[in-house]
Short mmCIF file of C-alpha atoms in Angstrom, two decimals:
data_model
loop_
_atom_site.label_atom_id
_atom_site.label_comp_id
_atom_site.label_asym_id
_atom_site.label_seq_id
_atom_site.Cartn_x
_atom_site.Cartn_y
_atom_site.Cartn_z
CA MET A 146 51.53 42.32 -1.67
CA ASP A 147 48.36 40.53 -2.80
CA ILE A 148 45.30 42.48 -1.66
CA THR A 149 42.78 40.42 -3.72
CA LYS A 150 39.73 39.60 -1.65
CA ILE A 151 39.53 35.92 -0.75
CA LYS A 152 36.47 34.31 -2.32
CA ARG A 153 34.02 32.35 -0.21
CA CYS A 154 32.81 29.34 -2.17
CA ALA A 155 30.08 26.78 -1.66
CA ILE A 156 30.55 23.24 -2.93
CA TYR A 157 27.39 21.74 -4.42
CA ILE A 158 27.26 18.02 -5.24
CA ARG A 159 24.36 15.91 -6.44
CA VAL A 160 23.66 12.39 -7.67
CA SER A 161 20.37 10.62 -8.39
CA THR A 162 19.63 7.03 -7.39
CA GLU A 163 19.31 6.07 -11.06
CA GLU A 164 22.70 7.57 -11.94
CA GLN A 165 24.39 5.71 -9.09
CA HIS A 166 23.05 2.43 -10.49
CA LEU A 167 23.83 3.31 -14.11
CA ASN A 168 27.17 5.12 -14.01
CA GLY A 169 28.52 4.57 -10.52
CA LEU A 170 28.68 8.33 -9.86
CA SER A 171 29.38 9.15 -6.24
CA LEU A 172 29.14 12.16 -3.98
CA GLN A 173 32.56 11.34 -2.52
CA ALA A 174 34.29 11.67 -5.90
CA GLN A 175 32.62 15.02 -6.59
CA ARG A 176 33.47 16.33 -3.12
CA LYS A 177 37.13 15.31 -3.48
CA ALA A 178 37.55 17.00 -6.87
CA LEU A 179 35.80 20.23 -5.85
CA THR A 180 37.68 20.49 -2.55
CA ALA A 181 41.00 20.08 -4.33
CA TYR A 182 40.03 22.77 -6.86
CA ALA A 183 39.02 25.21 -4.11
CA LYS A 184 42.30 24.73 -2.23
CA GLU A 185 44.30 25.11 -5.44
CA HIS A 186 42.68 28.51 -6.07
CA ASN A 187 42.79 29.63 -2.42
CA TYR A 188 39.01 29.69 -2.02
CA VAL A 189 37.49 29.47 1.44
CA ILE A 190 34.92 26.66 1.55
CA VAL A 191 31.82 27.92 3.36
CA ASP A 192 30.00 24.57 3.35
CA VAL A 193 29.29 21.45 1.30
CA TYR A 194 25.72 21.02 0.04
CA ALA A 195 24.90 17.44 -1.01
CA ASP A 196 21.63 16.27 -2.59
CA GLU A 197 21.78 12.47 -2.69
CA GLY A 198 19.25 10.36 -4.58
CA ILE A 199 17.67 13.46 -6.16
CA SER A 200 17.19 13.88 -9.92
CA ALA A 201 18.08 17.26 -11.43
CA ARG A 202 14.85 17.06 -13.44
CA LYS A 203 12.80 17.26 -10.26
CA SER A 204 11.53 20.60 -9.06
CA MET A 205 14.11 22.53 -7.04
CA ASN A 206 11.59 22.47 -4.17
CA HIS A 207 12.52 18.79 -3.71
CA ARG A 208 16.27 19.55 -3.49
CA LYS A 209 16.65 20.48 0.18
CA GLU A 210 20.38 21.14 0.05
CA LEU A 211 20.01 23.39 -2.98
CA LEU A 212 17.39 25.40 -1.10
CA ARG A 213 19.72 25.64 1.90
CA LEU A 214 22.49 26.86 -0.43
CA LEU A 215 20.25 29.56 -1.94
CA SER A 216 19.24 30.65 1.55
CA ASP A 217 22.92 31.14 2.45
CA VAL A 218 23.41 33.08 -0.80
CA GLU A 219 20.56 35.41 0.16
CA LYS A 220 22.21 35.90 3.57
CA GLY A 221 25.41 37.04 1.84
CA LYS A 222 27.54 34.09 2.97
CA VAL A 223 28.60 32.88 -0.50
CA ASP A 224 30.52 34.59 -3.32
CA MET A 225 30.62 31.66 -5.77
CA ILE A 226 29.33 28.12 -6.19
CA LEU A 227 31.51 25.26 -7.42
CA VAL A 228 30.04 22.24 -9.23
CA THR A 229 31.76 19.53 -11.26
CA LYS A 230 29.59 19.72 -14.39
CA LEU A 231 26.47 21.50 -15.61
CA ASP A 232 24.29 18.40 -15.25
CA ARG A 233 25.18 18.27 -11.51
CA TRP A 234 23.80 21.80 -11.21
CA PHE A 235 20.60 21.72 -13.31
CA ARG A 236 18.79 19.84 -16.06
CA ASN A 237 15.63 21.86 -15.64
CA ILE A 238 15.59 25.15 -17.58
CA LYS A 239 12.79 26.76 -15.58
CA ASP A 240 14.43 26.19 -12.19
CA TYR A 241 17.83 27.20 -13.56
CA ASN A 242 16.46 30.61 -14.59
CA THR A 243 14.77 31.04 -11.20
CA THR A 244 18.06 30.29 -9.46
CA GLU A 245 19.99 32.65 -11.75
CA GLU A 246 17.73 35.53 -10.69
CA ILE A 247 18.55 34.85 -7.03
CA LEU A 248 22.30 34.61 -7.70
CA ALA A 249 22.34 37.78 -9.81
CA ALA A 250 20.49 39.74 -7.14
CA HIS A 251 23.21 38.84 -4.62
CA ARG A 252 26.21 39.06 -6.97
CA CYS A 253 26.97 35.38 -6.69
CA TYR A 254 27.97 33.22 -9.65
CA TRP A 255 28.64 29.54 -10.28
CA LYS A 256 31.47 27.68 -11.99
CA THR A 257 31.94 24.15 -13.36
CA ILE A 258 35.45 22.76 -12.86
CA PHE A 259 35.30 20.09 -15.61
CA GLU A 260 33.50 22.23 -18.22
CA ASN A 261 33.93 25.79 -19.48
CA TYR A 262 30.76 27.85 -19.02
CA ASP A 263 30.54 31.61 -18.60
CA SER A 264 27.22 32.83 -17.25
CA SER A 265 28.32 36.48 -17.19
CA THR A 266 27.73 37.12 -20.96
CA ALA A 267 24.68 36.88 -23.23
CA ASN A 268 26.43 34.34 -25.49
CA GLY A 269 27.43 32.29 -22.47
CA GLN A 270 23.84 32.26 -21.20
CA MET A 271 22.60 31.15 -24.62
CA VAL A 272 25.09 28.25 -24.68
CA ILE A 273 24.04 27.23 -21.18
CA ASN A 274 20.34 27.22 -22.13
CA ILE A 275 21.07 25.08 -25.20
CA MET A 276 23.05 22.58 -23.12
CA LEU A 277 20.33 22.50 -20.47
CA SER A 278 17.79 21.62 -23.17
CA VAL A 279 20.04 18.79 -24.39
CA ASN A 280 20.63 17.54 -20.83
CA GLN A 281 16.92 17.70 -20.05
CA ALA A 282 16.08 15.53 -23.07
CA GLU A 283 18.91 13.09 -22.30
CA CYS A 284 17.74 12.84 -18.69
CA ASP A 285 14.26 11.87 -19.86
CA ARG A 286 15.68 9.21 -22.22
CA THR A 287 17.93 7.82 -19.48
CA SER A 288 14.99 7.60 -17.10
CA GLU A 289 12.97 5.71 -19.72
CA ARG A 290 15.85 3.26 -20.29
CA ILE A 291 16.28 2.61 -16.59
CA LYS A 292 12.55 2.09 -16.09
CA ALA A 293 12.51 -0.38 -19.00
CA VAL A 294 15.38 -2.34 -17.42
CA LEU A 295 13.66 -2.40 -14.03
CA ASP A 296 10.35 -3.47 -15.60
CA TYR A 297 12.12 -6.36 -17.36
CA LYS A 298 13.82 -7.47 -14.14
CA ARG A 299 10.49 -7.42 -12.33
CA SER A 300 8.85 -9.44 -15.14
CA VAL A 301 11.40 -12.27 -14.71
CA GLY A 302 11.13 -12.24 -10.93
CA GLU A 303 14.36 -10.37 -10.15
CA VAL A 304 14.37 -7.93 -7.26
CA THR A 305 15.33 -4.34 -8.07
CA SER A 306 16.10 -3.26 -4.52
CA GLY A 307 17.51 -4.92 -1.42
CA ARG A 308 14.61 -3.47 0.56
CA ILE A 309 12.27 -5.94 -1.12
CA ALA A 310 14.01 -8.81 0.71
CA CYS A 311 11.81 -8.58 3.80
CA PHE A 312 12.45 -10.42 7.08
CA GLY A 313 12.71 -14.16 6.43
CA TYR A 314 14.18 -13.77 2.94
CA LYS A 315 17.58 -12.95 1.45
CA ALA A 316 18.47 -11.69 -2.02
CA VAL A 317 20.90 -13.87 -4.00
CA ASN A 318 21.83 -12.91 -7.58
CA GLY A 319 18.69 -10.83 -7.97
CA HIS A 320 16.26 -13.46 -6.62
CA LEU A 321 14.70 -14.01 -3.19
CA PHE A 322 15.29 -17.17 -1.17
CA LYS A 323 14.23 -18.12 2.34
CA ASP A 324 16.83 -17.07 4.90
CA GLU A 325 17.91 -20.12 6.91
CA SER A 326 18.70 -17.94 9.95
CA THR A 327 15.15 -16.57 10.28
CA MET A 328 12.85 -18.91 8.34
CA ASN A 329 11.86 -20.93 11.42
CA LEU A 330 10.86 -17.73 13.20
CA VAL A 331 8.66 -16.61 10.29
CA ASP A 332 7.04 -20.05 10.02
CA GLU A 333 6.25 -19.97 13.74
CA MET A 334 5.00 -16.37 13.47
CA PHE A 335 2.29 -17.23 10.95
CA GLN A 336 1.40 -20.57 12.53
CA TYR A 337 0.89 -19.02 15.97
CA TYR A 338 -0.94 -15.98 14.57
CA PHE A 339 -3.55 -18.13 12.79
CA GLY A 340 -4.18 -19.84 16.12
CA CYS A 341 -4.99 -16.64 18.02
CA MET A 342 -5.48 -13.90 15.37
CA ASN A 343 -3.68 -11.45 17.65
CA LYS A 344 -0.38 -9.78 16.75
CA ARG A 345 0.64 -8.81 20.28
CA ARG A 346 0.15 -12.32 21.63
CA THR A 347 2.08 -13.66 18.67
CA TYR A 348 4.88 -11.19 19.36
CA GLN A 349 5.12 -12.17 23.03
CA HIS A 350 5.23 -15.84 22.07
CA LEU A 351 8.05 -15.24 19.58
CA LEU A 352 10.06 -13.30 22.18
CA GLU A 353 9.83 -16.28 24.52
CA GLU A 354 10.84 -18.72 21.78
CA PHE A 355 13.44 -16.76 19.78
CA GLY A 356 14.58 -13.89 22.02
CA ASP A 357 16.74 -11.21 20.39
CA LEU A 358 16.21 -12.66 16.90
CA VAL A 359 12.71 -11.11 16.91
CA PRO A 360 12.63 -7.62 15.32
CA PRO A 361 11.16 -4.60 17.20
CA TYR A 362 7.35 -4.63 17.44
CA ALA A 363 6.89 -1.75 14.98
CA THR A 364 8.84 -3.71 12.35
CA PHE A 365 7.15 -6.97 13.32
CA ALA A 366 3.62 -5.55 12.88
CA LYS A 367 4.44 -4.35 9.36
CA LEU A 368 5.49 -7.86 8.30
CA PHE A 369 1.82 -8.86 8.17
CA THR A 370 1.23 -6.35 5.36
CA ARG A 371 3.95 -7.78 3.07
CA GLU A 372 2.57 -9.75 0.12
CA THR A 373 6.07 -11.10 -0.48
CA TYR A 374 5.29 -13.86 2.03
CA THR A 375 2.84 -15.32 -0.52
CA GLY A 376 5.64 -15.65 -3.08
CA THR A 377 4.56 -12.52 -4.98
CA VAL A 378 7.42 -10.10 -5.60
CA GLN A 379 6.76 -6.66 -7.14
CA GLY A 380 3.41 -7.87 -8.46
CA ILE A 381 4.86 -11.06 -10.04
CA PRO A 382 3.33 -14.25 -8.50
CA ASP A 383 5.42 -17.36 -7.73
CA ALA A 384 8.64 -15.33 -7.82
CA CYS A 385 9.94 -16.91 -4.60
CA GLU A 386 9.07 -19.68 -2.14
CA PRO A 387 6.03 -18.62 -0.07
CA TYR A 388 5.43 -18.82 3.66
CA ILE A 389 1.63 -18.46 3.39
CA THR A 390 -1.07 -18.73 0.72
CA GLN A 391 -2.84 -15.82 -0.97
CA GLU A 392 -6.04 -16.75 0.92
CA GLN A 393 -4.21 -16.56 4.25
CA TYR A 394 -2.73 -13.21 3.27
CA ARG A 395 -6.18 -11.82 2.39
CA LEU A 396 -7.53 -13.09 5.71
CA ILE A 397 -4.77 -11.27 7.60
CA GLN A 398 -5.63 -8.02 5.82
CA GLN A 399 -9.31 -8.42 6.74
CA ILE A 400 -8.54 -8.86 10.42
CA SER A 401 -7.57 -5.88 12.55
CA ASP A 402 -6.63 -5.86 16.21
CA THR A 403 -8.63 -2.96 17.68
CA ARG A 404 -7.77 -1.21 20.92
CA THR A 405 -10.26 -1.83 23.71
CA SER A 406 -10.79 -0.59 27.24
CA ALA A 407 -11.19 -4.12 28.54
CA GLU A 408 -8.89 -6.29 30.60
CA GLU A 409 -5.69 -7.17 28.80
CA HIS A 410 -6.36 -10.90 28.50
CA GLU A 411 -10.11 -10.71 27.90
CA ALA A 412 -11.06 -12.31 24.58
CA TYR A 413 -13.88 -10.67 22.62
CA PHE A 414 -15.58 -12.79 19.98
CA PHE A 415 -16.33 -9.93 17.58
CA SER A 416 -13.46 -7.51 18.15
CA GLY A 417 -12.77 -5.56 14.95
CA LEU A 418 -15.87 -6.88 13.16
CA ILE A 419 -18.90 -4.83 14.26
CA LYS A 420 -19.27 -1.51 12.44
CA CYS A 421 -20.64 1.67 14.02
CA PRO A 422 -23.87 2.69 12.21
CA VAL A 423 -22.91 6.38 12.38
CA CYS A 424 -19.15 6.75 11.72
CA GLY A 425 -18.44 3.30 10.26
CA LYS A 426 -15.53 2.58 12.59
CA ASN A 427 -15.15 -0.67 14.51
CA LEU A 428 -16.90 -1.11 17.84
CA CYS A 429 -14.51 -2.09 20.62
CA GLY A 430 -15.09 -4.51 23.45
CA TYR A 431 -15.39 -3.58 27.11
CA VAL A 432 -16.83 -5.07 30.31
CA LYS A 433 -20.15 -3.55 31.33
CA LYS A 434 -21.02 -3.80 35.02
CA ASN A 435 -24.63 -4.12 36.16
CA ARG A 436 -25.41 -3.96 39.88
CA LYS A 437 -28.70 -5.58 40.92
CA LYS A 438 -30.93 -4.48 43.79
CA ASN A 439 -29.65 -7.33 45.96
CA GLY A 440 -26.10 -5.96 45.63
CA LYS A 441 -24.80 -8.57 43.23
CA VAL A 442 -22.68 -7.28 40.35
CA PHE A 443 -22.95 -8.91 36.93
CA LEU A 444 -20.35 -8.42 34.22
CA TYR A 445 -21.36 -8.38 30.55
CA LYS A 446 -18.99 -8.30 27.62
CA SER A 447 -20.29 -5.53 25.37
CA TYR A 448 -19.28 -3.34 22.42
CA ARG A 449 -19.35 0.41 21.86
CA CYS A 450 -17.99 2.88 19.31
CA TYR A 451 -14.34 3.68 19.97
CA ASN A 452 -14.65 7.14 18.40
CA HIS A 453 -17.58 8.02 20.68
CA MET A 454 -15.76 6.69 23.72
CA LYS A 455 -12.64 8.74 22.89
CA ASN A 456 -14.41 11.98 21.93
CA ARG A 457 -18.16 12.41 21.51
CA ARG A 458 -17.59 15.07 18.89
CA LEU A 459 -16.07 12.40 16.66
CA CYS A 460 -19.22 10.26 16.75
CA SER A 461 -22.66 10.72 18.26
CA CYS A 462 -23.40 6.99 18.54
CA GLY A 463 -23.53 6.16 22.25
CA MET A 464 -25.15 2.73 21.86
CA THR A 465 -23.81 -0.47 23.41
CA ILE A 466 -24.62 -4.03 22.42
CA HIS A 467 -24.03 -7.18 24.46
CA GLU A 468 -21.80 -9.89 23.08
CA ASN A 469 -24.44 -12.52 23.87
CA THR A 470 -26.91 -10.66 21.64
CA VAL A 471 -24.49 -10.62 18.71
CA GLU A 472 -23.52 -14.26 19.18
CA LYS A 473 -27.15 -15.42 19.23
CA TYR A 474 -27.90 -13.43 16.07
CA MET A 475 -24.89 -14.82 14.22
CA LEU A 476 -25.57 -18.44 15.17
CA GLU A 477 -29.14 -18.05 13.86
CA GLN A 478 -28.34 -16.12 10.68
CA VAL A 479 -25.10 -17.70 9.43
CA PRO A 480 -26.67 -21.06 8.39
CA VAL A 481 -29.59 -19.32 6.64
CA THR A 482 -27.43 -16.77 4.84
CA LEU A 483 -24.87 -19.42 3.88
CA ASP A 484 -27.52 -21.66 2.28
CA THR A 485 -29.07 -18.74 0.39
CA THR A 486 -25.68 -17.54 -0.86
CA ILE A 487 -24.64 -21.02 -2.01
CA GLN A 488 -27.94 -21.49 -3.87
CA MET A 489 -27.49 -18.14 -5.64
CA GLU A 490 -23.95 -19.08 -6.66
CA GLU A 491 -25.08 -22.46 -8.00
CA ALA A 492 -27.82 -20.73 -10.00
CA ARG A 493 -25.26 -18.32 -11.42
CA LYS A 494 -23.02 -21.22 -12.43
CA ARG A 495 -25.95 -22.91 -14.17
CA ARG A 496 -26.64 -19.72 -16.13
CA VAL A 497 -23.02 -19.35 -17.15
CA SER A 498 -22.63 -23.00 -18.18
CA ASN A 499 -25.88 -23.06 -20.19
CA GLN A 500 -24.32 -22.44 -23.59
CA GLY A 501 -27.40 -23.84 -25.34
CA ARG A 502 -29.53 -21.13 -23.77
CA ILE A 503 -27.03 -18.45 -24.90
CA LEU A 504 -27.02 -19.77 -28.48
CA GLY A 505 -30.83 -19.83 -28.47
CA LEU A 506 -31.05 -16.18 -27.42
CA GLN A 507 -28.50 -15.18 -30.07
CA SER A 508 -30.63 -16.99 -32.69
CA GLU A 509 -33.71 -15.11 -31.47
CA LEU A 510 -31.89 -11.82 -32.02
CA ASP A 511 -30.88 -12.89 -35.53
CA ARG A 512 -34.47 -13.83 -36.44
CA LEU A 513 -35.76 -10.58 -34.95
CA ASN A 514 -33.28 -8.56 -37.04
CA ILE A 515 -34.32 -10.40 -40.23
CA GLN A 516 -38.04 -9.78 -39.55
CA PHE A 517 -37.39 -6.08 -39.01
CA GLN A 518 -35.28 -5.78 -42.16
CA LYS A 519 -38.09 -7.38 -44.22
CA GLY A 520 -40.63 -4.96 -42.77
CA ARG A 521 -42.70 -7.68 -41.07
CA ILE A 522 -42.67 -5.98 -37.61
CA SER A 523 -42.97 -2.37 -36.47
CA GLU A 524 -40.04 -0.37 -35.14
CA SER A 525 -41.58 -0.05 -31.67
CA TYR A 526 -42.15 -3.82 -31.45
CA TYR A 527 -38.59 -4.43 -32.68
CA ASP A 528 -37.08 -2.12 -30.02
CA GLU A 529 -39.17 -3.71 -27.26
CA GLN A 530 -38.27 -7.30 -28.20
CA TYR A 531 -34.62 -6.49 -28.88
CA ASP A 532 -34.13 -4.88 -25.45
CA MET A 533 -35.84 -7.81 -23.71
CA ILE A 534 -33.78 -10.52 -25.47
CA LYS A 535 -30.53 -8.55 -25.12
CA LYS A 536 -31.10 -8.18 -21.39
CA LYS A 537 -31.59 -11.95 -21.03
CA LEU A 538 -28.48 -12.61 -23.10
CA ASP A 539 -26.35 -10.22 -21.01
CA THR A 540 -27.54 -11.98 -17.85
CA GLU A 541 -26.62 -15.40 -19.23
CA GLN A 542 -23.20 -14.20 -20.33
CA SER A 543 -22.30 -12.44 -17.08
CA SER A 544 -19.37 -14.69 -16.23
CA GLY A 545 -16.72 -12.09 -15.42
CA PRO A 546 -14.67 -11.97 -12.19
CA HIS A 547 -16.84 -11.90 -9.07
CA THR A 548 -16.57 -12.60 -5.37
CA VAL A 549 -17.75 -15.78 -3.68
CA ILE A 550 -17.55 -17.07 -0.13
CA ALA A 551 -13.97 -18.19 0.50
CA GLU A 552 -13.53 -21.95 0.20
CA TYR A 553 -12.02 -22.23 3.68
CA VAL A 554 -15.19 -20.60 5.09
CA THR A 555 -17.57 -23.10 3.47
CA GLU A 556 -15.35 -25.95 4.68
CA LEU A 557 -15.36 -24.56 8.23
CA LEU A 558 -19.17 -24.22 8.18
CA SER A 559 -19.83 -27.72 6.83
CA GLY A 560 -21.40 -30.47 8.91
CA ASN A 561 -22.58 -29.88 12.48
CA TRP A 562 -20.28 -26.91 13.03
CA ILE A 563 -22.43 -25.31 15.76
CA CYS A 564 -21.83 -28.25 18.12
CA LEU A 565 -18.10 -27.92 17.54
CA TYR A 566 -18.32 -24.16 18.05
CA ASP A 567 -19.97 -24.61 21.46
CA GLN A 568 -16.91 -26.54 22.63
CA LEU A 569 -14.49 -23.69 21.86
CA ASP A 570 -13.10 -21.39 24.55
CA ALA A 571 -13.46 -17.60 24.27
CA GLU A 572 -10.14 -17.06 22.49
CA HIS A 573 -10.84 -19.65 19.81
CA LYS A 574 -14.40 -18.40 19.32
CA SER A 575 -12.84 -15.04 18.51
CA VAL A 576 -10.56 -16.74 15.96
CA PHE A 577 -13.57 -18.57 14.50
CA TRP A 578 -15.60 -15.43 13.82
CA LYS A 579 -12.66 -13.51 12.34
CA THR A 580 -12.05 -16.43 10.01
CA VAL A 581 -15.69 -16.64 8.88
CA VAL A 582 -16.85 -13.01 8.53
CA SER A 583 -15.26 -9.71 7.56
CA GLU A 584 -17.82 -7.38 9.15
CA ILE A 585 -21.11 -7.27 11.06
CA ASN A 586 -23.56 -4.42 10.48
CA ILE A 587 -25.94 -2.48 12.72
CA ASP A 588 -28.64 -0.13 11.40
CA LYS A 589 -29.49 3.37 12.64
CA THR A 590 -32.07 1.91 15.07
CA HIS A 591 -29.25 -0.09 16.68
CA ARG A 592 -30.51 -3.45 15.38
CA LEU A 593 -28.23 -6.07 13.88
CA CYS A 594 -28.99 -6.04 10.16
CA GLY A 595 -26.51 -8.30 8.38
CA PHE A 596 -22.92 -9.39 7.91
CA LYS A 597 -20.40 -10.25 5.21
CA PHE A 598 -18.61 -13.55 4.79
CA ASN A 599 -14.91 -13.52 4.02
CA THR A 600 -14.73 -13.80 0.24
CA GLU A 601 -12.36 -14.51 -2.63
CA VAL A 602 -12.38 -13.43 -6.27
CA VAL A 603 -12.97 -16.12 -8.93
#
C-alpha cells in the first residue's frame, strides 16, 4: 500500500510580449505540458499562475501572478512549483535569490520539466546561478535586437502594433490605409468640429448622421488627441494618408471644452481661453443676473474661476468679468498687437537675410584680433570691443527655430475682418476667437493685460 504523501503543485507559466513576437511561445503550450506532467506524476494542481506579456528581467514586483504564487507558498498551500524551463522562472539573479529564501523558509521547491536542475545542493545552486547569468545577458541582447527591428520598421513607416491603427484607419501589410467603412465618418467629424469647436455637439451630430457606427463618447473624445490623423505614425511624418493638417491638429490641442454652469446651449465667446490670475486655470462662462430697482432683470454673460466656484480652498480668486468687457478689449487690442508682431517678424527676417552685415561684423572681429596681437590696443579695450561686436553678430545670426503667428490667423485677420466679425452669431464668434488666440491673460488687479495668438514653429 502506497502511503507516500500526495504533493500539491503550482503551475507557473510566463511569456513576454517580445518573446511571443519573436519565437511564438504561448501560455497555452506551457500549461498543456505542465498539466500533463503533473497528472503523470500524480501531483495535485493547486492553481495555475500565468504572467502574460511580462519579461523575466523585470522586477518581480511587476509579476503579479508570481507574487500571488509566493503568497500561497507562505500560506502553506504549495509543496512544489512546476515550470517548463529556467528562463520561464527567472532571468534576474537578485529576484531569484529573494524567491529562494521564501521557498526555503516554507520547505517548497521548484522543478523544470524540460531541463534538469537541482536546487537542493550547493553544486546545483552554483549551476543555476551560472545559467541565470547567461540567460540574463541573452535576454538583454534579445531585447536590443527586437528594439532595433522595431526602430527600423518605424523608420520606414511600418506599424509595430495593431493598436496604432486608430479609428478611420486599417493596417494592411504593416502600413496604415484609410478604412472605407469609417472614413466618411472621420471626415465629417473633423469638418463639423472645425465649424463649432465643440466635441459634444460634434458627437451629437455624428450620432444623428451615422448612428451605431459612432464609437462611445469616451473613445470618440480621445480621437482628437491622435496625431495619426495628420499622417504621422510613430513620429514618422507622411507615413499614411492624412485626414487633417498639422496646423489643424495643433489648433485642436490648443482648444479645450471647459465645463460651465451656464445653460447647455449658451455659446461663450472666450470659453477655455481666459486664465485665472491666481491658479492659472481657465475661467468658465456663466449667466450673471442683475436685478434693477424697477424690478427688471438683466442677464450678462460673464466668466469666473472654475476652481474657486467648485471649492474656494482651491483658489482664492472670486472675481468675475463680463463677456462684453473682454470682447471690447480684444477688438481694440488685436489689430494693434498684430501689426506690432508682424513688424517685429519682418525686422527679424531682415536681420537674418542681411548676410553682408554678418560678413562685415566677422571682418571687424578679425581686424580687432590682429590689432590686439600686434599690441596696438590694450586688453581692456579689446575685451570691450570684442564683446560688443560679438553680441551684434549673435543677434544677426539668430535664425534658429522660433514661433510666429500661424498663417491661418494672419489670413483670418486680413482686410476688414471686424465688419465680418460683427455679422457672426454667438456660436461662430466663439469659433473665431478659439481659432485666433490660445489664451487671454488677467493681472492680479483683475485687469485684462494681454493675450497670445495661435502660433506655429518655423
